[in-house]
XYZ file of C-alpha atoms in Angstrom:
638
model
C 92.728 48.355 14.681
C 89.857 51.225 13.083
C 87.966 50.186 9.769
C 89.321 52.240 7.064
C 87.023 53.819 4.359
C 88.172 50.665 1.717
C 87.418 48.014 4.291
C 83.979 49.388 4.578
C 83.473 49.526 1.201
C 84.987 45.367 1.002
C 82.852 44.458 3.428
C 80.113 46.414 1.710
C 80.759 44.662 -1.822
C 81.525 41.081 -0.345
C 77.867 41.334 1.499
C 76.502 42.715 -1.657
C 77.983 40.013 -3.909
C 76.529 37.368 -0.858
C 73.461 38.714 -1.257
C 73.391 38.633 -5.240
C 74.792 34.844 -5.598
C 72.198 33.736 -2.915
C 69.444 35.720 -5.159
C 70.649 34.343 -7.699
C 70.721 30.397 -6.570
C 67.332 30.345 -4.790
C 65.830 31.729 -7.497
C 64.376 35.385 -5.678
C 64.302 38.339 -7.785
C 67.749 39.734 -7.749
C 66.552 43.567 -6.800
C 64.408 44.370 -4.201
C 61.578 44.546 -7.004
C 59.121 41.432 -6.257
C 58.596 39.506 -8.820
C 55.101 39.699 -10.536
C 52.582 37.377 -9.407
C 51.526 34.282 -11.862
C 55.157 33.983 -12.991
C 56.921 30.910 -13.849
C 57.382 29.124 -10.895
C 60.703 29.658 -8.124
C 62.191 26.035 -8.776
C 62.165 27.062 -12.635
C 64.027 30.212 -12.030
C 66.758 28.167 -10.020
C 67.092 25.840 -12.726
C 67.082 28.205 -15.432
C 70.191 30.393 -13.566
C 71.863 26.754 -13.440
C 71.867 25.677 -16.748
C 73.055 29.101 -18.028
C 75.818 29.279 -15.082
C 77.042 25.324 -16.589
C 76.641 26.747 -19.615
C 78.913 30.099 -19.589
C 81.031 27.679 -17.105
C 81.472 25.156 -20.198
C 81.940 27.905 -22.431
C 84.863 29.297 -21.138
C 86.576 26.652 -20.738
C 86.215 24.913 -24.380
C 87.097 28.899 -25.441
C 90.170 29.380 -23.416
C 90.960 25.969 -22.140
C 90.677 23.969 -25.128
C 90.607 26.434 -27.808
C 87.184 24.876 -29.512
C 86.041 28.277 -30.286
C 83.861 26.844 -33.501
C 82.298 24.252 -31.142
C 81.304 27.059 -28.437
C 80.013 29.048 -31.578
C 77.539 26.416 -32.848
C 76.595 25.365 -29.565
C 75.838 28.398 -28.365
C 73.729 29.202 -31.890
C 71.874 26.298 -31.376
C 70.573 27.203 -28.445
C 69.557 30.142 -29.334
C 67.735 29.208 -31.856
C 65.139 26.900 -29.381
C 65.286 29.144 -27.068
C 63.805 31.740 -28.959
C 60.772 31.375 -29.595
C 60.130 30.489 -25.522
C 61.696 33.580 -24.755
C 59.829 35.093 -27.123
C 56.787 33.778 -24.859
C 58.248 34.465 -21.837
C 58.117 38.090 -23.063
C 54.690 38.398 -23.997
C 53.593 36.868 -20.730
C 55.989 39.030 -19.175
C 54.040 42.177 -20.314
C 50.972 40.610 -19.309
C 52.509 40.733 -16.008
C 53.861 43.760 -15.820
C 50.365 45.409 -16.635
C 49.140 43.582 -13.919
C 51.246 45.276 -11.722
C 51.360 47.883 -13.061
C 47.239 48.470 -12.875
C 46.238 46.434 -9.869
C 49.437 45.264 -7.493
C 50.679 48.097 -7.134
C 48.111 50.156 -6.679
C 46.364 48.243 -4.120
C 49.850 48.244 -2.159
C 49.764 51.951 -1.916
C 46.025 52.229 -0.786
C 47.055 50.099 2.197
C 49.188 53.168 3.467
C 46.161 53.806 5.833
C 44.925 50.516 6.850
C 48.985 49.082 7.274
C 50.687 52.317 8.512
C 53.536 50.507 10.184
C 54.961 49.273 6.875
C 56.891 51.850 3.723
C 55.738 51.360 0.059
C 58.446 48.564 -0.636
C 57.350 46.251 1.888
C 52.960 46.338 0.899
C 54.500 45.947 -2.446
C 55.894 42.769 -1.300
C 52.717 41.818 1.495
C 50.326 41.792 -1.672
C 49.978 38.342 -3.742
C 46.696 38.340 -6.693
C 47.347 35.694 -8.993
C 47.163 36.469 -12.732
C 43.575 34.745 -12.979
C 42.593 37.104 -9.565
C 41.396 33.228 -8.140
C 42.373 34.989 -4.491
C 44.316 38.012 -3.139
C 46.410 37.268 -0.372
C 47.742 40.104 1.924
C 50.782 39.636 4.642
C 50.319 41.133 7.929
C 52.429 42.871 10.524
C 53.023 41.335 13.833
C 50.459 42.901 16.078
C 48.122 44.027 13.967
C 43.981 43.381 14.930
C 41.515 45.571 12.187
C 41.582 47.881 14.940
C 39.518 51.259 14.222
C 37.281 49.471 11.187
C 40.386 48.192 9.055
C 38.778 44.920 8.736
C 35.695 46.572 7.378
C 37.857 48.690 5.061
C 40.572 46.249 4.004
C 37.598 44.125 2.102
C 35.385 46.715 0.758
C 38.975 47.923 -0.300
C 39.427 44.531 -2.256
C 35.941 44.238 -3.684
C 36.202 47.876 -5.153
C 39.419 47.096 -7.171
C 38.626 43.231 -8.252
C 34.581 43.728 -8.197
C 32.137 41.725 -6.786
C 31.498 40.403 -2.967
C 34.513 38.664 -1.229
C 35.076 36.679 1.648
C 38.249 36.855 4.420
C 40.030 33.978 5.731
C 42.058 35.803 8.693
C 45.080 34.032 10.602
C 45.693 36.165 13.213
C 47.295 34.033 15.748
C 49.906 32.382 14.156
C 53.051 33.050 12.348
C 53.233 34.330 9.199
C 49.885 36.795 9.677
C 47.900 37.073 6.598
C 44.487 37.723 5.081
C 43.467 35.637 2.455
C 40.524 36.773 0.108
C 38.129 34.869 -1.958
C 35.419 35.420 -3.768
C 31.989 34.712 -1.900
C 30.367 31.864 -3.161
C 26.847 32.772 -4.798
C 24.091 30.942 -2.987
C 21.851 28.863 -5.559
C 18.150 30.241 -5.162
C 15.651 27.720 -6.174
C 12.141 28.866 -5.942
C 8.647 26.723 -4.994
C 6.828 25.952 -7.951
C 3.695 28.860 -8.235
C 1.580 25.344 -8.477
C 1.788 21.602 -8.648
C -0.860 19.671 -10.028
C -1.997 17.048 -7.551
C -2.390 14.186 -10.647
C 1.425 14.898 -12.032
C 3.311 11.722 -12.374
C 6.297 12.632 -9.675
C 3.484 13.183 -7.368
C 1.367 10.220 -7.427
C 4.980 8.228 -7.421
C 5.444 10.554 -4.318
C 2.206 9.503 -2.530
C 2.863 5.887 -3.627
C 5.940 6.013 -2.108
C 4.637 6.650 1.395
C 4.054 4.315 4.173
C 0.805 3.610 5.994
C 0.598 6.738 8.454
C 2.754 9.402 6.119
C 1.298 11.630 3.752
C 2.540 14.429 1.370
C 2.295 18.076 2.730
C 3.208 19.459 -0.559
C 6.362 20.689 -2.931
C 9.262 22.310 -2.222
C 11.929 24.881 -3.928
C 13.963 21.888 -5.049
C 10.440 19.832 -6.465
C 10.794 17.597 -3.836
C 7.698 16.371 -1.937
C 7.979 16.775 1.995
C 6.548 14.020 3.450
C 4.707 14.045 7.032
C 3.817 10.989 9.178
C 0.980 10.974 11.540
C 1.979 9.127 13.888
C 5.840 9.307 16.538
C 6.061 13.388 17.395
C 3.397 15.319 14.971
C 0.653 13.267 14.997
C -1.726 16.338 15.411
C -1.655 19.275 12.461
C -2.523 22.874 12.848
C -3.055 25.239 10.543
C -3.190 28.959 10.546
C -3.760 30.600 6.857
C -5.718 33.415 5.881
C -7.659 33.356 3.501
C -6.983 32.286 0.225
C -3.898 30.398 1.347
C -5.020 27.582 -0.272
C -6.654 25.658 3.343
C -9.138 23.914 0.920
C -6.963 22.611 -0.977
C -4.885 20.991 1.541
C -7.689 19.265 3.396
C -8.473 17.702 -0.086
C -5.086 16.542 -0.787
C -4.418 15.590 2.756
C -8.422 13.534 2.969
C -7.819 12.376 -0.376
C -4.596 10.562 0.429
C -6.264 9.838 3.887
C -8.791 7.777 1.833
C -6.502 6.123 -0.040
C -5.224 4.286 3.182
C -8.369 3.443 3.635
C -9.466 5.933 7.214
C -12.064 7.003 8.564
C -12.325 10.663 8.138
C -15.028 12.781 10.477
C -15.068 16.602 8.953
C -16.775 19.186 10.880
C -16.758 22.170 8.342
C -19.051 25.289 8.899
C -18.035 27.141 6.289
C -19.797 24.009 4.130
C -17.997 24.765 1.095
C -14.392 23.267 1.892
C -14.623 19.461 2.079
C -18.062 19.398 1.144
C -16.992 17.634 -2.244
C -16.485 14.486 -0.078
C -20.153 13.901 0.981
C -21.521 10.522 -0.320
C -17.766 8.869 -0.272
C -17.858 5.984 2.007
C -15.450 6.419 5.631
C -16.056 10.030 5.085
C -18.537 11.692 8.019
C -19.215 15.548 6.999
C -21.221 17.934 9.480
C -21.415 20.651 7.582
C -24.538 22.806 8.801
C -24.231 25.310 10.379
C -27.393 25.586 11.886
C -27.497 22.442 13.728
C -23.925 22.874 15.958
C -25.374 20.196 18.094
C -24.427 17.211 15.145
C -21.050 19.077 15.086
C -20.698 18.486 19.115
C -22.564 15.424 19.089
C -19.791 13.527 15.766
C -16.353 15.287 18.032
C -17.660 13.475 20.914
C -17.921 10.225 19.061
C -14.368 10.613 18.010
C -13.366 11.262 21.481
C -15.475 8.112 22.788
C -13.549 5.889 19.903
C -10.256 6.529 21.409
C -11.428 6.036 24.972
C -12.793 2.818 23.453
C -9.276 2.058 21.499
C -7.497 2.622 24.431
C -9.301 0.284 26.591
C -8.789 -2.586 23.789
C -4.942 -1.472 23.255
C -4.539 -1.845 27.330
C -6.873 -5.691 27.371
C -4.377 -6.529 24.066
C -1.355 -3.917 23.707
C -0.162 -5.659 20.211
C -3.415 -4.588 18.419
C -3.846 -1.744 16.096
C -6.342 -0.147 14.462
C -7.325 1.458 11.291
C -6.336 5.212 11.313
C -9.506 7.580 12.542
C -8.805 11.099 11.707
C -10.875 14.521 13.151
C -10.957 17.763 10.744
C -12.119 20.491 12.092
C -11.904 23.359 9.402
C -12.516 26.710 10.302
C -12.558 26.606 13.851
C -11.816 29.886 14.852
C -15.901 30.236 13.901
C -16.700 26.635 14.986
C -15.429 27.827 18.674
C -17.763 31.152 18.614
C -21.276 29.247 17.186
C -20.062 26.219 19.989
C -19.842 28.160 22.267
C -23.229 30.090 21.609
C -25.074 27.491 21.625
C -23.359 26.303 25.147
C -24.505 29.480 26.369
C -28.537 28.609 24.924
C -29.130 25.354 25.908
C -26.768 25.044 28.781
C -29.110 24.341 32.225
C -28.870 25.546 35.094
C -25.792 25.130 37.559
C -23.534 23.553 34.349
C -20.090 25.170 34.207
C -19.769 28.145 31.488
C -16.962 27.369 29.525
C -17.389 25.216 26.691
C -16.830 21.101 27.640
C -16.773 20.124 24.038
C -13.114 21.101 23.852
C -12.555 18.455 26.528
C -13.335 16.269 24.102
C -10.905 17.545 22.001
C -8.451 17.665 24.185
C -9.183 13.899 25.521
C -8.332 13.164 21.757
C -5.306 14.926 21.777
C -3.858 13.651 24.628
C -5.106 9.931 24.369
C -5.247 9.270 20.450
C -1.660 8.974 18.956
C -1.643 5.304 20.145
C -4.437 4.658 19.118
C -4.405 5.880 15.646
C -6.228 8.856 16.555
C -5.470 11.963 14.959
C -6.923 15.726 14.742
C -5.881 18.131 11.747
C -7.371 21.640 12.934
C -7.367 24.474 10.752
C -7.628 27.887 11.445
C -7.860 31.395 10.434
C -5.615 32.395 13.644
C -4.737 29.855 15.529
C -4.483 31.884 19.387
C -5.088 29.936 22.642
C -8.666 31.340 22.552
C -9.361 29.284 19.484
C -8.595 26.018 21.157
C -10.891 26.405 24.420
C -7.827 28.165 26.455
C -7.210 24.649 27.467
C -3.338 24.803 26.714
C -3.554 22.342 22.847
C -2.013 25.212 20.497
C 1.458 23.550 21.699
C -0.092 20.110 21.179
C -0.230 20.597 17.771
C 3.205 19.460 17.127
C 3.446 20.174 13.287
C 2.499 23.846 12.266
C 1.673 24.828 8.512
C 1.548 28.394 8.014
C 0.117 30.467 5.635
C -1.180 34.502 4.541
C 0.214 35.162 8.086
C 1.613 38.791 9.543
C 4.271 39.473 12.410
C 1.657 39.387 14.923
C 0.346 35.757 14.134
C 3.753 34.986 13.981
C 5.137 35.959 17.111
C 2.162 34.524 18.814
C 2.400 31.365 17.580
C 6.199 30.609 16.941
C 7.523 33.372 18.782
C 11.185 33.465 16.501
C 13.427 36.124 15.736
C 13.392 37.113 13.013
C 9.685 36.751 11.601
C 9.991 35.660 8.025
C 8.163 37.623 5.099
C 4.764 35.618 4.579
C 4.394 34.830 0.529
C 0.913 35.348 -0.120
C -0.112 33.103 -2.514
C -2.383 30.506 -2.498
C -1.547 26.919 -1.593
C 1.752 28.524 -0.450
C 2.729 27.552 2.938
C 5.796 27.147 5.759
C 6.069 23.908 7.653
C 7.348 24.219 10.823
C 8.744 21.197 12.785
C 10.821 22.083 15.986
C 13.666 24.482 14.312
C 13.031 23.288 10.481
C 11.496 25.689 8.497
C 9.682 24.831 5.111
C 8.191 26.367 1.966
C 6.205 24.044 0.625
C 2.965 24.352 -2.086
C 0.338 22.548 -1.643
C -0.443 20.247 -5.005
C -4.031 21.281 -6.420
C -6.662 19.742 -7.973
C -10.317 20.530 -8.880
C -13.138 19.709 -5.818
C -15.094 16.992 -8.483
C -11.514 15.837 -9.683
C -11.015 14.639 -5.710
C -14.204 13.429 -5.433
C -14.079 11.279 -8.551
C -10.485 10.073 -7.746
C -11.973 9.171 -3.112
C -14.651 7.510 -5.356
C -12.106 5.513 -7.227
C -9.855 4.953 -3.980
C -12.152 3.000 -1.845
C -13.909 0.983 -4.557
C -10.660 -0.487 -5.211
C -9.126 0.129 -1.774
C -12.244 -1.254 0.165
C -13.255 0.287 3.534
C -13.950 -1.266 6.881
C -15.654 -0.656 9.917
C -13.895 -3.745 12.089
C -12.237 -0.298 14.136
C -15.005 1.198 14.735
C -16.668 0.721 18.193
C -19.948 3.146 17.691
C -21.420 4.864 14.793
C -20.967 8.106 13.613
C -24.256 10.196 14.733
C -26.875 10.972 12.661
C -27.487 14.730 11.291
C -30.281 16.955 11.714
C -32.826 18.155 9.357
C -31.166 21.067 7.252
C -32.370 24.453 8.273
C -32.658 27.561 6.160
C -30.777 30.694 7.355
C -34.051 33.118 8.908
C -34.122 34.893 6.262
C -34.159 32.475 2.998
C -37.220 31.613 5.435
C -39.032 34.851 5.029
C -38.385 35.759 8.954
C -40.061 38.586 10.724
C -37.940 39.965 13.222
C -39.664 39.532 16.879
C -38.516 42.874 18.157
C -38.375 45.770 16.745
C -39.853 49.482 16.712
C -43.015 48.869 14.967
C -43.885 45.376 17.413
C -43.761 45.459 21.175
C -44.399 43.211 24.161
C -48.237 43.878 25.181
C -48.330 44.884 28.414
C -50.308 42.310 29.955
C -50.124 38.521 28.693
C -53.741 38.094 29.530
C -55.527 40.383 27.269
C -54.857 38.116 23.625
C -55.789 34.992 25.851
C -59.216 36.214 26.914
C -59.760 37.823 23.425
C -59.343 34.756 21.793
C -61.780 33.107 24.416
C -64.042 35.280 23.775
C -63.986 34.845 20.117
C -64.199 31.122 20.632
C -67.514 31.724 22.624
C -68.940 33.390 20.076
C -68.516 30.699 17.421
C -69.560 28.135 19.844
C -72.963 30.158 20.502
C -73.784 30.732 16.801
C -73.272 27.147 15.615
C -75.460 26.240 18.948
C -77.970 28.599 17.363
C -78.282 27.377 13.863
C -78.619 23.493 15.658
C -81.521 25.154 17.197
C -82.756 26.980 14.152
C -86.114 25.176 14.010
C -87.331 24.525 18.007
C -89.097 26.955 19.740
C -88.183 29.697 21.954
C -89.855 27.734 25.106
C -88.604 24.344 23.961
C -85.185 25.540 23.885
C -85.509 27.569 26.683
C -86.389 24.348 28.859
C -83.906 22.687 26.566
C -81.343 25.136 28.405
C -82.776 25.431 32.152
C -82.803 21.631 32.441
C -79.230 21.024 32.585
C -77.096 24.902 32.946
C -73.628 22.185 33.564
C -74.527 21.288 30.260
C -75.341 24.500 28.037
C -71.746 25.378 30.173
C -69.602 22.607 28.478
C -71.631 23.403 24.683
C -70.805 27.316 24.712
C -67.140 26.776 26.014
C -65.916 23.590 25.310
C -63.204 22.262 27.195
C -59.283 22.399 25.139
C -56.539 19.775 25.187
C -54.197 20.306 27.482
C -51.091 22.531 25.884
C -47.815 21.430 25.359
C -45.161 22.148 28.299
C -41.300 23.292 26.762
C -38.792 24.730 27.804
C -37.866 28.332 26.656
C -35.380 26.679 24.292
C -37.603 24.389 22.499
C -40.207 27.350 22.554
C -37.340 29.632 20.871
C -36.953 26.760 18.414
C -40.381 26.166 16.971
C -40.971 29.527 16.707
C -37.922 29.451 14.387
C -39.165 26.840 12.580
C -42.452 29.239 11.963
C -40.581 32.011 10.462
C -40.270 34.512 14.024
C -36.966 35.277 14.650
C -36.592 34.550 18.418
C -33.389 34.086 20.287
C -33.959 31.578 23.308
C -31.427 34.010 25.576
C -34.052 36.951 24.919
C -36.670 35.063 26.474
C -34.530 33.526 29.648
C -33.963 37.948 29.761
C -37.533 38.957 29.971
C -38.326 36.356 31.938
C -35.957 37.053 35.212
C -36.320 41.513 34.407
C -40.462 41.269 33.410
C -42.511 40.829 36.100
C -45.366 40.628 33.935
C -43.763 37.909 31.819
C -46.231 34.755 31.775
C -45.652 32.062 34.457
C -44.353 28.679 34.258
C -44.639 25.183 35.622
C -41.512 23.364 37.853
C -42.068 19.720 36.500
C -40.996 17.025 39.184
C -37.560 17.281 37.009
C -36.689 20.651 38.937
C -37.035 22.435 35.034
C -39.489 25.831 34.482
C -41.305 24.886 31.699
C -43.688 27.418 30.099
C -46.691 26.889 26.434
C -46.164 28.510 23.260
C -49.968 30.052 23.451
C -48.498 32.242 26.151
C -44.945 33.197 25.073
C -46.628 33.794 22.030
C -49.892 36.032 23.768
C -46.879 37.617 25.257
C -45.709 39.055 22.324
C -48.422 39.687 20.375
C -47.802 36.695 17.796
C -50.482 35.165 16.033
C -50.848 31.096 16.350
C -51.660 28.787 13.417
C -54.809 26.899 15.497
C -54.785 24.205 12.945
C -51.902 23.152 13.986
C -51.080 19.996 15.442
C -49.543 19.803 18.326
C -46.191 17.590 18.856
C -46.683 14.340 20.405
C -45.174 15.450 23.735
C -42.477 12.079 24.001
C -40.990 14.135 21.049
C -40.979 16.948 22.679
C -39.337 15.343 25.940
C -36.346 13.925 23.402
C -36.174 17.228 21.923
C -35.709 19.298 25.301
C -32.837 17.308 26.038
C -30.796 17.851 22.659
C -32.809 20.597 20.845
C -29.973 20.969 18.270
C -29.806 17.611 16.626
C -27.729 14.761 17.906
C -26.073 17.118 21.252
C -23.524 15.381 22.642
């Protein structure tokens, strides 16, 4: 039987009535218009509707069933009086919700048409949920939506443009119901590393006091927390690659002061002469800062290496033995490496290797010193592999501090991406240990203050040499730079080597003969010619001895020693130049081979060859002293 239009109307009416009843009882909106966010909860809507339905049933029963009209009127009036303030509040808040819908939610839903084209305007309006406080934005997504064609970015930009600020989204595209929840991005609190930290500030001294032996304060981070590191375990060797003005001197002065407080022995090598010289005279701090005596610096490094060797031997005999700390500080490593290489080239003997063996001692300290409490702090302006003798030592600096660096230095030393921006402030350094990166500010004090404090610490806490099996090398007499000596350059356009090496010697000898003959004539002035003639003829050999007295044998020296002695007299002379002339020029003076197989020369012959005036009244050095200086012409070179 076919349905008539009336049947269809009845069915639709029943469905509509059922839907309305269901919406009424469930607290859902009675129309398709979604409820504005921020309204009362749904369970409250259900409760209010049930109360209203119960009142309507009670009032109908009392009005028509019982006939008590007065009671219905009074109860309804009382309820109206009580509910009026509530209705006013709900109306006011409803106005806020309506404005919220009109100014934000509805325009937002309409703007989603391009991003979610599968839904109509009503579906998109239902999909948008934004509370009145705008604490989040929740947008329902259709099934199969994956943000293709850049729709995810468009949706994030839309939320940011409408609500302002930065928003981060949490996407749920794997399980129904699909949605995206946007919340304000959490702004990271940016802490700044302090521009300056006073070494004597209470917080710095408290941090140092908390350190155990072997633990040192490096600096303070952005939270003003002390960053400490142990010179034991995995980070016994520290390397600094800090450009000029980066605070290397302040860092070393602070570290040495802490080492003095822990009763450590410090050996400092500093060709710069100014970074750590303030500790001169502090007991247990041995400084070698004269760039004119590179041999002394090499001897100091060799001594530390021998101490490490002795400690390892004692450790083998007694595994429980503990040693006081011994720290070698190598300041301005780039300049020292160049100066040490030049010294080696000038003083090495024939057959010795071309590579500077000094870096072998450094390698021995770094490899064998950790478990006997011997450590190294190497300071460089550019910590490249060639700066440490090309021996693979750079990777042994397990703790790195970088400051005033550029991108090329970062890639060469650390080799990670991205390259951090260098902060070019004095004392600002980036501490690198494995994958950890921390910016710090080095505590600062004047060199005089550091020195006074170090002396005070030594007096209070004492110092012992019980774990040193040798003595620190003595220092050579400080040598003035050539310009301060008023020296004269040897090789100039106006002064060139003479053609014959014998001419000045002969002229000098002839002058001696004339002078002696004149003295003899004065002594014989009161003697007759015949008497003088008879005296001379009676002993011609004696006459020859009197006219040309025999000179004492002149000392034989190496070319390096001769060059050094001429430099002490103010004559600029280089041993490499002498060796070059000896091998290339056939008229160079011939030396004398000694029993040890080495060729030596006299200063007179070299001076004559280069036409250098000699001071005849100057005493010749003791041969035994010369032999010692030949072996170590640069002080205490090892």
